[in-house]
Coordinates of C-alpha atoms in Angstrom, one line a residue:
Chain K
M1 CA 20.1 -6.3 -37.7
A2 CA 17.5 -7.0 -35.0
A3 CA 19.9 -9.5 -33.3
K4 CA 22.6 -6.8 -33.3
G5 CA 20.3 -4.3 -31.7
L6 CA 19.2 -6.8 -29.1
Y7 CA 22.9 -7.6 -28.3
R8 CA 23.6 -3.9 -27.9
Y9 CA 20.8 -3.4 -25.4
L10 CA 21.7 -6.6 -23.5
R11 CA 25.3 -5.2 -23.2
L12 CA 23.9 -1.9 -21.9
T13 CA 21.7 -3.8 -19.4
Y14 CA 24.8 -5.7 -18.2
F15 CA 26.7 -2.5 -17.6
F16 CA 23.9 -0.7 -15.9
T17 CA 23.2 -3.8 -13.7
A18 CA 26.8 -3.9 -12.7
K19 CA 26.6 -0.2 -11.8
A20 CA 23.4 -0.8 -9.8
I21 CA 25.0 -3.7 -7.9
K22 CA 28.1 -1.7 -7.1
G23 CA 25.9 1.2 -5.8
M24 CA 24.0 -1.2 -3.7
L25 CA 27.2 -2.7 -2.2
T26 CA 28.4 0.7 -1.2
Y27 CA 25.5 1.1 1.1
R28 CA 25.0 -2.6 1.9
W29 CA 23.8 -2.2 5.5
S30 CA 21.2 0.4 4.5
F31 CA 20.2 -1.9 1.6
L32 CA 19.9 -4.9 3.9
A33 CA 17.8 -3.0 6.4
N34 CA 15.5 -1.8 3.7
C35 CA 15.1 -5.3 2.3
I36 CA 14.3 -6.8 5.7
S37 CA 11.8 -4.1 6.5
Q38 CA 10.1 -4.6 3.1
A39 CA 10.0 -8.3 3.6
L40 CA 8.5 -7.8 7.0
D41 CA 5.9 -5.5 5.6
Y42 CA 4.8 -8.0 3.0
S43 CA 5.0 -10.9 5.6
V44 CA 2.4 -9.1 7.6
T45 CA 0.0 -9.1 4.6
F46 CA 0.5 -12.8 4.3
L47 CA 0.0 -13.2 8.0
L48 CA -3.3 -11.2 8.0
M49 CA -4.5 -13.2 5.0
W50 CA -3.8 -16.4 6.9
I51 CA -5.5 -15.2 10.1
M52 CA -8.6 -13.9 8.2
I53 CA -9.1 -17.0 6.1
S54 CA -8.2 -19.5 8.8
A55 CA -10.9 -18.1 11.0
F56 CA -13.5 -19.0 8.3
D57 CA -11.8 -22.1 6.6
T58 CA -12.3 -20.9 3.1
M59 CA -12.9 -17.8 1.0
N60 CA -15.3 -18.7 -1.8
G61 CA -13.9 -22.2 -1.9
W62 CA -10.2 -21.2 -1.7
N63 CA -8.3 -22.1 1.5
A64 CA -5.7 -19.9 3.2
Y65 CA -2.7 -21.6 1.4
E66 CA -4.3 -21.3 -2.0
V67 CA -5.1 -17.5 -1.5
M68 CA -1.5 -17.0 -0.2
L69 CA -0.3 -18.7 -3.3
L70 CA -2.2 -16.2 -5.4
Y71 CA -0.6 -13.3 -3.5
A72 CA 2.9 -14.9 -3.6
F73 CA 2.7 -15.2 -7.4
C74 CA 1.5 -11.6 -7.6
L75 CA 4.4 -10.4 -5.5
F76 CA 7.0 -12.4 -7.4
E77 CA 5.8 -10.9 -10.7
Y78 CA 5.7 -7.4 -9.2
G79 CA 9.3 -8.0 -8.1
I80 CA 10.5 -9.1 -11.5
T81 CA 8.8 -6.1 -13.2
G82 CA 9.9 -3.6 -10.5
T83 CA 13.5 -4.7 -11.0
F84 CA 13.5 -3.4 -14.6
F85 CA 10.5 -1.0 -14.8
F86 CA 9.9 0.6 -11.5
N87 CA 12.6 3.3 -12.0
I88 CA 11.0 4.2 -15.3
M89 CA 7.7 5.0 -13.5
N90 CA 9.5 6.5 -10.5
L91 CA 12.0 8.8 -12.3
V92 CA 10.8 9.6 -15.8
P93 CA 7.8 11.8 -14.7
G94 CA 10.3 14.0 -12.7
Q95 CA 12.7 14.2 -15.6
I96 CA 9.8 15.3 -17.9
L97 CA 8.8 18.0 -15.4
K98 CA 12.3 19.4 -15.1
G99 CA 13.1 19.0 -18.8
T100 CA 16.1 16.6 -18.1
F101 CA 14.5 13.9 -20.2
D102 CA 16.4 15.7 -23.0
D103 CA 19.4 13.7 -21.9
V104 CA 17.7 10.5 -23.0
L105 CA 16.6 12.0 -26.3
V106 CA 20.1 13.1 -27.4
K107 CA 21.6 9.6 -26.9
P108 CA 21.9 7.5 -30.0
V109 CA 19.5 4.9 -28.7
K110 CA 15.8 4.0 -28.9
I111 CA 13.9 5.5 -25.9
L112 CA 12.1 2.5 -24.5
P113 CA 14.9 -0.2 -24.8
Y114 CA 17.3 2.3 -23.3
L115 CA 15.1 3.1 -20.4
I116 CA 14.5 -0.6 -19.7
S117 CA 18.3 -1.3 -20.0
S118 CA 19.2 1.5 -17.6
S119 CA 16.5 1.1 -15.0
F120 CA 17.8 -2.0 -13.2
I121 CA 17.4 -1.8 -9.4
C122 CA 18.2 -4.5 -6.8
N123 CA 15.5 -3.5 -4.3
Y124 CA 13.0 -6.1 -5.3
I125 CA 15.1 -9.0 -4.2
A126 CA 13.1 -9.0 -0.9
H127 CA 9.8 -9.4 -2.7
M128 CA 11.1 -12.3 -4.8
T129 CA 12.8 -14.1 -2.0
L130 CA 9.8 -13.8 0.3
S131 CA 7.3 -14.9 -2.3
A132 CA 9.5 -17.9 -3.3
I133 CA 9.5 -19.0 0.3
V134 CA 5.8 -18.6 0.6
V135 CA 5.2 -20.5 -2.7
A136 CA 7.3 -23.4 -1.3
V137 CA 5.4 -23.4 2.0
C138 CA 2.0 -23.3 0.3
M139 CA 2.9 -26.1 -2.1
R140 CA 4.0 -28.3 0.7
A141 CA 0.8 -27.6 2.6
L142 CA -1.3 -28.2 -0.5
K143 CA 0.7 -31.4 -1.2
L144 CA 1.7 -30.2 -4.7
S145 CA 5.1 -31.4 -6.0
F146 CA 7.7 -29.5 -8.0
T147 CA 7.5 -31.4 -11.2
W148 CA 9.0 -30.1 -14.5
H149 CA 5.4 -29.6 -15.7
F150 CA 4.6 -27.5 -12.7
L151 CA 7.8 -25.4 -13.0
G152 CA 7.1 -24.8 -16.7
R153 CA 3.6 -23.6 -16.0
A154 CA 4.8 -21.5 -13.1
A155 CA 7.4 -19.8 -15.3
G156 CA 4.7 -19.1 -17.9
I157 CA 2.5 -17.5 -15.3
L158 CA 5.4 -15.4 -13.9
L159 CA 6.3 -14.2 -17.4
C160 CA 2.7 -13.3 -18.4
G161 CA 2.1 -11.6 -15.0
S162 CA 5.3 -9.6 -15.4
L163 CA 4.1 -8.4 -18.8
V164 CA 0.9 -7.1 -17.3
Y165 CA 2.7 -5.2 -14.6
A166 CA 5.3 -3.9 -17.1
G167 CA 2.4 -2.7 -19.3
L168 CA 0.7 -0.9 -16.5
F169 CA 4.0 0.8 -15.4
L170 CA 4.5 2.0 -19.0
I171 CA 0.9 3.3 -19.3
V172 CA 1.2 5.2 -16.0
T173 CA 4.5 6.7 -17.1
A174 CA 3.2 7.5 -20.5
S175 CA 0.6 9.8 -19.0
A176 CA 3.4 12.0 -17.7
F177 CA 4.2 13.0 -21.3
L178 CA 0.7 14.3 -21.9
P179 CA -0.2 17.9 -21.1
A180 CA -2.5 16.8 -18.2
K181 CA -0.8 14.1 -16.2
I182 CA -3.3 11.6 -15.0
D183 CA -2.3 10.9 -11.3
A184 CA -5.5 8.8 -10.9
L185 CA -3.9 6.1 -13.0
F186 CA -1.7 5.3 -10.0
Q187 CA -4.8 4.8 -7.9
V188 CA -6.3 2.6 -10.6
M189 CA -3.2 0.5 -10.8
Y190 CA -2.7 0.0 -7.1
F191 CA -6.4 -0.5 -6.3
F192 CA -6.8 -3.3 -8.9
R193 CA -3.5 -4.8 -7.8
E194 CA -5.0 -5.2 -4.3
V195 CA -8.0 -6.9 -5.9
S196 CA -5.7 -9.4 -7.5
Y197 CA -4.4 -10.6 -4.2
Y198 CA -7.7 -12.5 -3.7
P199 CA -9.8 -14.9 -5.8
I200 CA -11.6 -12.3 -8.0
S201 CA -14.7 -14.4 -8.0
V202 CA -15.6 -12.9 -4.6
F203 CA -15.9 -9.4 -6.1
P204 CA -18.9 -7.9 -7.8
R205 CA -19.3 -8.7 -11.6
V206 CA -18.3 -5.3 -12.7
I207 CA -14.9 -5.6 -10.9
Q208 CA -14.4 -9.1 -12.4
V209 CA -15.0 -7.7 -15.9
I210 CA -12.6 -4.8 -15.4
V211 CA -9.7 -7.0 -14.1
T212 CA -10.2 -9.3 -17.0
T213 CA -10.5 -6.8 -19.8
L214 CA -9.4 -3.2 -19.1
V215 CA -6.8 -3.8 -16.4
P216 CA -6.0 -7.5 -16.9
Y217 CA -4.8 -8.3 -13.4
G218 CA -6.9 -11.5 -13.5
F219 CA -4.2 -13.0 -15.8
V220 CA -1.5 -12.1 -13.4
N221 CA -2.4 -14.9 -11.0
Y222 CA -6.1 -15.8 -10.6
Y223 CA -7.0 -17.4 -13.9
P224 CA -3.8 -19.4 -14.4
L225 CA -3.7 -20.6 -10.8
R226 CA -7.4 -21.4 -10.9
A227 CA -6.7 -23.7 -13.8
L228 CA -3.5 -25.1 -12.2
L229 CA -5.2 -25.9 -8.9
G230 CA -8.4 -27.1 -10.6
K231 CA -10.7 -24.7 -8.7
E232 CA -14.3 -24.5 -9.7
D233 CA -15.8 -21.2 -8.4
N234 CA -18.4 -18.9 -9.8
A235 CA -16.0 -16.5 -11.8
V236 CA -17.6 -14.6 -14.7
F237 CA -14.9 -15.7 -17.1
G238 CA -14.3 -19.2 -15.9
R239 CA -12.4 -20.4 -19.0
A240 CA -10.2 -17.3 -19.4
A241 CA -6.9 -19.0 -18.4
A242 CA -6.3 -20.3 -22.0
W243 CA -6.4 -16.7 -23.3
G244 CA -3.7 -15.6 -20.8
P245 CA -0.6 -15.6 -23.0
L246 CA -2.4 -13.8 -25.9
V247 CA -4.1 -11.2 -23.7
T248 CA -0.9 -10.4 -21.7
T249 CA 1.3 -10.2 -24.8
L250 CA -1.3 -7.9 -26.6
F251 CA -1.6 -5.7 -23.4
F252 CA 2.2 -5.3 -23.2
T253 CA 2.5 -4.5 -26.9
A254 CA -0.3 -1.9 -26.7
A255 CA 1.4 -0.4 -23.6
C256 CA 4.7 -0.1 -25.4
F257 CA 2.9 1.5 -28.4
I258 CA 1.1 4.0 -26.0
F259 CA 4.5 4.8 -24.4
V260 CA 6.3 5.5 -27.6
R261 CA 3.4 7.5 -29.1
S262 CA 3.1 9.6 -25.8
A263 CA 6.9 10.2 -25.8
K264 CA 6.5 12.1 -29.1
C265 CA 4.3 14.6 -27.2
Y266 CA 7.3 15.5 -24.9
K267 CA 8.1 19.2 -24.9
S268 CA 11.3 20.1 -23.1
S269 CA 10.8 22.6 -20.3
G270 CA 14.5 22.8 -19.4
S271 CA 17.0 25.5 -20.3
Chain W
M1 CA -7.0 29.2 18.5
G2 CA -6.3 31.9 16.0
L3 CA -3.3 30.0 14.8
F4 CA -5.3 26.8 14.5
R5 CA -8.0 28.6 12.4
R6 CA -5.4 30.2 10.2
S7 CA -3.7 26.8 9.7
L8 CA -7.1 25.2 8.9
I9 CA -7.8 27.9 6.3
I10 CA -4.4 27.5 4.6
S11 CA -4.8 23.7 4.6
F12 CA -8.2 24.0 2.9
K13 CA -6.9 26.4 0.3
E14 CA -3.9 24.2 -0.3
K15 CA -6.0 21.1 -0.8
S16 CA -8.8 22.7 -2.8
I17 CA -6.2 23.5 -5.5
F18 CA -5.9 19.7 -6.0
R19 CA -9.6 19.1 -5.8
F20 CA -9.6 16.6 -8.7
D21 CA -7.1 14.4 -6.8
Y22 CA -9.4 14.5 -3.8
L23 CA -12.4 13.5 -5.9
V24 CA -10.4 10.6 -7.2
G25 CA -9.3 9.8 -3.6
T26 CA -13.0 9.8 -2.5
V27 CA -14.0 7.4 -5.3
F28 CA -11.2 5.0 -4.4
A29 CA -11.8 5.3 -0.7
F30 CA -15.3 4.0 -1.6
F31 CA -13.9 1.2 -3.8
Y32 CA -11.6 0.1 -0.9
I33 CA -14.7 -0.3 1.3
V34 CA -16.4 -2.3 -1.5
L35 CA -13.2 -4.5 -1.7
K36 CA -13.3 -5.1 2.1
V37 CA -17.0 -5.8 2.2
S38 CA -16.7 -8.2 -0.8
L39 CA -13.9 -10.1 1.0
W40 CA -16.0 -10.5 4.2
K41 CA -19.0 -11.6 2.1
G42 CA -16.8 -14.2 0.4
L43 CA -15.6 -15.4 3.8
Y44 CA -19.0 -15.6 5.4
G45 CA -20.4 -17.3 2.3
A46 CA -24.1 -17.5 1.2
G47 CA -25.3 -18.7 4.6
G48 CA -23.7 -15.7 6.5
T49 CA -23.7 -17.6 9.8
E50 CA -22.1 -16.0 12.8
I51 CA -18.3 -16.7 13.3
G52 CA -16.9 -16.0 16.7
G53 CA -20.1 -14.3 17.7
I54 CA -19.8 -11.8 14.8
A55 CA -22.5 -11.8 12.2
L56 CA -21.9 -10.7 8.6
N57 CA -23.9 -7.5 9.0
S58 CA -21.8 -6.5 12.0
M59 CA -18.7 -7.2 10.0
I60 CA -19.9 -5.0 7.2
A61 CA -20.6 -2.2 9.6
Y62 CA -17.2 -2.8 11.2
S63 CA -15.5 -2.5 7.8
I64 CA -17.2 0.8 7.0
I65 CA -16.6 2.4 10.4
A66 CA -13.0 1.1 10.6
G67 CA -12.3 2.7 7.2
F68 CA -13.9 5.9 8.5
T69 CA -11.9 5.8 11.8
E70 CA -8.7 5.0 10.0
G71 CA -9.2 8.0 7.8
I72 CA -9.8 10.4 10.7
T73 CA -6.9 9.1 12.9
K74 CA -4.5 9.0 10.0
T75 CA -1.4 11.2 10.1
S76 CA 1.7 11.5 8.0
V77 CA 3.7 13.2 10.7
M78 CA 6.3 10.4 10.7
K79 CA 7.0 10.7 7.0
E80 CA 7.1 14.5 7.2
L81 CA 9.5 14.4 10.2
N82 CA 11.7 11.8 8.5
D83 CA 11.8 13.6 5.2
S84 CA 12.6 17.0 6.8
V85 CA 15.4 15.5 8.8
V86 CA 16.9 13.6 5.9
D87 CA 16.7 16.6 3.5
G88 CA 17.5 19.2 6.1
T89 CA 14.3 21.3 5.8
I90 CA 13.6 20.7 9.5
S91 CA 15.9 23.8 10.1
G92 CA 13.0 26.0 8.7
H93 CA 10.5 24.3 11.0
L94 CA 12.7 24.9 14.0
L95 CA 12.7 28.7 13.4
L96 CA 8.9 28.9 13.7
P97 CA 7.6 30.8 16.8
M98 CA 6.1 27.6 18.3
G99 CA 7.3 24.1 19.2
L100 CA 7.8 21.6 16.4
G101 CA 5.5 19.1 18.0
K102 CA 2.7 21.7 18.3
Y103 CA 3.2 22.9 14.7
L104 CA 3.1 19.4 13.3
F105 CA 0.1 18.5 15.4
I106 CA -1.9 21.5 14.1
R107 CA -0.9 20.7 10.5
S108 CA -1.8 17.1 10.9
L109 CA -5.1 17.9 12.5
T110 CA -6.2 20.4 9.9
R111 CA -5.2 18.0 7.1
G112 CA -7.1 15.2 8.9
I113 CA -10.3 17.4 9.1
F114 CA -10.0 18.2 5.4
H115 CA -9.4 14.6 4.5
T116 CA -12.4 13.4 6.6
M117 CA -14.8 16.0 5.1
Y118 CA -13.8 15.5 1.4
A119 CA -12.6 11.9 1.2
I120 CA -13.8 9.8 4.1
L121 CA -17.4 11.1 4.9
P122 CA -18.7 10.8 1.3
S123 CA -17.2 7.4 0.7
A124 CA -18.5 6.0 4.1
A125 CA -21.9 7.5 3.4
A126 CA -22.1 6.0 -0.1
A127 CA -21.0 2.6 1.4
M128 CA -23.7 2.8 4.1
L129 CA -26.4 3.5 1.4
L130 CA -25.1 0.7 -0.8
F131 CA -24.7 -2.0 1.8
G132 CA -27.3 -0.9 4.3
F133 CA -26.5 -0.3 7.9
A134 CA -28.0 -2.9 10.2
L135 CA -26.8 -1.3 13.5
S136 CA -28.7 1.0 15.8
I137 CA -26.2 3.5 17.1
G138 CA -27.3 5.4 20.3
P139 CA -26.2 9.0 21.2
A140 CA -24.2 7.6 24.1
N141 CA -22.2 5.3 21.7
L142 CA -21.6 8.3 19.4
V143 CA -20.2 10.5 22.3
L144 CA -18.0 7.6 23.5
Y145 CA -16.8 6.9 20.0
F146 CA -16.0 10.6 19.5
C147 CA -13.9 10.7 22.8
S148 CA -12.2 7.4 21.8
V149 CA -11.4 8.7 18.3
C150 CA -9.9 11.9 19.7
M151 CA -7.6 9.9 21.9
G152 CA -6.9 7.5 19.1
T153 CA -5.8 10.5 16.9
A154 CA -3.5 11.7 19.7
I155 CA -2.0 8.2 20.3
N156 CA -1.3 7.8 16.5
F157 CA 0.2 11.3 16.3
L158 CA 2.4 10.8 19.4
Y159 CA 3.5 7.3 18.5
Q160 CA 4.4 8.4 14.9
F161 CA 6.3 11.5 16.2
L162 CA 8.2 9.3 18.7
F163 CA 9.0 6.7 16.1
G164 CA 9.8 9.3 13.5
S165 CA 12.2 11.1 15.9
T166 CA 14.5 8.0 15.8
V167 CA 15.5 9.1 12.3
I168 CA 17.9 11.5 14.0
W169 CA 19.9 8.5 15.1
L170 CA 19.1 5.9 12.4
R171 CA 19.1 8.2 9.4
N172 CA 17.1 5.7 7.3
S173 CA 13.5 6.9 6.8
F174 CA 12.6 4.1 4.3
F175 CA 13.3 1.4 7.0
L176 CA 11.3 3.3 9.6
G177 CA 8.3 3.8 7.3
N178 CA 8.1 0.1 6.5
I179 CA 8.4 -0.9 10.2
N180 CA 5.6 1.6 11.0
S181 CA 3.5 0.1 8.3
V182 CA 4.1 -3.4 9.7
L183 CA 3.0 -2.5 13.2
L184 CA 0.0 -0.4 12.2
S185 CA -1.4 -2.9 9.6
L186 CA -1.0 -5.8 11.9
F187 CA -2.2 -4.4 15.3
S188 CA -4.5 -1.5 14.4
G189 CA -7.3 -3.9 13.4
A190 CA -8.2 -1.7 10.4
F191 CA -8.3 -4.6 8.0
V192 CA -8.7 -7.7 10.1
P193 CA -10.4 -7.1 13.5
I194 CA -8.5 -8.4 16.5
W195 CA -11.4 -10.7 17.4
F196 CA -10.1 -13.1 14.7
F197 CA -6.5 -13.0 15.9
P198 CA -4.9 -16.2 17.5
E199 CA -4.6 -15.9 21.3
G200 CA -0.8 -15.1 21.3
L201 CA -1.2 -12.1 18.9
K202 CA -4.3 -11.0 20.7
A203 CA -2.5 -11.0 24.0
L204 CA 0.5 -9.1 22.5
S205 CA -1.8 -6.5 21.1
E206 CA -3.0 -5.7 24.6
F207 CA 0.5 -4.4 25.5
L208 CA 0.8 -2.1 22.4
P209 CA -0.9 1.2 21.6
F210 CA -2.0 0.3 18.1
R211 CA -5.3 -1.4 18.8
Y212 CA -6.5 1.9 20.5
I213 CA -6.1 3.8 17.2
V214 CA -8.8 2.1 15.0
F215 CA -10.0 -1.2 16.5
E216 CA -11.2 -0.1 20.0
P217 CA -13.0 3.1 18.8
T218 CA -14.7 1.1 16.1
A219 CA -15.7 -1.6 18.5
I220 CA -17.2 1.0 20.8
L221 CA -19.5 2.3 18.0
V222 CA -20.6 -1.1 16.7
S223 CA -21.8 -1.8 20.3
V224 CA -19.9 -5.0 21.1
K225 CA -18.6 -3.6 24.4
S226 CA -20.3 -3.2 27.8
C227 CA -20.1 0.0 29.8
E228 CA -17.2 -1.3 31.9
E229 CA -15.3 -2.5 28.9
T230 CA -15.8 0.9 27.2
A231 CA -14.6 2.7 30.3
A232 CA -11.5 0.5 30.5
V233 CA -10.7 1.2 26.8
L234 CA -11.0 5.0 27.4
G235 CA -8.8 4.7 30.5
M236 CA -6.1 2.7 28.6
Q237 CA -6.2 5.3 25.8
L238 CA -5.6 8.0 28.4
V239 CA -2.7 6.1 29.9
W240 CA -1.1 5.7 26.4
V241 CA -1.5 9.4 25.7
V242 CA 0.3 10.3 28.9
V243 CA 3.0 7.6 28.4
L244 CA 3.7 8.6 24.8
S245 CA 3.6 12.3 25.6
E246 CA 6.3 11.8 28.2
A247 CA 8.4 9.6 25.8
V248 CA 8.1 12.2 23.1
S249 CA 9.4 15.0 25.4
L250 CA 12.3 12.8 26.5
V251 CA 13.3 11.6 23.0
W252 CA 12.8 14.9 21.2
N253 CA 14.7 16.9 23.9
R254 CA 17.7 14.6 23.5
G255 CA 17.3 14.2 19.7
R256 CA 17.2 17.9 18.8
H257 CA 20.7 18.4 20.3
R258 CA 22.0 15.6 18.0
L259 CA 20.2 16.9 14.9
M260 CA 22.6 17.2 12.0
I261 CA 21.2 19.6 9.3
Q262 CA 22.6 19.3 5.8
G263 CA 23.2 22.0 3.3
G264 CA 24.5 25.5 3.7

């Protein structure tokens, strides 16, 4: 029964993905210009990071390439999540406000799997391409080789990180179902995302605790890469990497639960 | 002046409705300062020795003042212009009994004053208290900083208006927004001061207006410039204001005849 349900939503994802790609190809030059401009925007962040850290050699024991690797992983995971979840966060609050979310409720589908299936967008290809290039450059500079072991661990990091982002997107969206929408959650999400671009050991203890427990951005890149690169800095939770898969899975499950429960508070405001 | 006062009052009323959002904005503006200061502390390390002639204390002061200056000079005129051209609401703005540039400038300035009072001043003051302020700022520096910030605000507005006007031809506001973000974040010096740039980028920044928006006013206040250097900066800012004003007149006068307004 579960396999049949999964197959059904995978088929839906296939159709919506095909639709999104056709839509993108209709405006291909505009799409290309947007991708290039986005890639340029993120490249500047990489460049500024490199300029800043190169002037000092290291940031709390992390050199410029190691910090850029942190950011590249973060960006890749954001790209994966954005491809399937960004439109949920972007469109659903507006649908709730106008009352057009009714359209989703009258369909013979479960809300969350349907939203994930139908929200595919191609726009994050620039994020993923750029971060893959930067990962390759950094690995070359750090003399790391692409072994099967490394690729397996990298895939695990990307999966866990994407779950954290997806969980945050869902929690922010869920707040739109509540009577008082909490816009501040956007700020929380984007501020701590920026914190995760750097080794979190440079931040005050309170921020380190928050990004390990409440908003688990630490598991997106810092803790797993710290273990992978064998770094020994003064992080508060130095041995947290081993908890990564459990923490991220629990966080995503809790976020799904919050989303589904919040969706029950929806009151149509349409005609 | 009456028009400006009325616009200021409306802007205050408009923003005070969303006072909780502003409170959150203030808190996070402070957190961003904490983030920047933590990064610089991480870079300087425990010893905190001078790098390139800049000590950690000066760098902390730079981060706080740069955040403050960025907040004052900030404008969303490009986004507003882009959005209004793309969705056609510019037609309403063109019917106003004043030029579009003047209208957008007054609106941008009033929003800037509100933003500075409610979001920027409290967060900068809290950061100064938390991290201490090791700089002695003389009245002359303050006056020169004020002049420089005024011209920085004008440069940012004119550049964004000029760049935003190209949406009439390009019709892609997302692309323009990203390119604008690239140029500003790289060359304004708001995050990484131009002192640390490699020679090539530093030389390139001399020919662009962006360093005169945040970096140069901030450098004037943290007293790393001599009198001659300060005068040269103010002179260059004036030159950029004149050049950009002329460019805006030229581009806008041509662009408005090509304006295509959708809807009916």
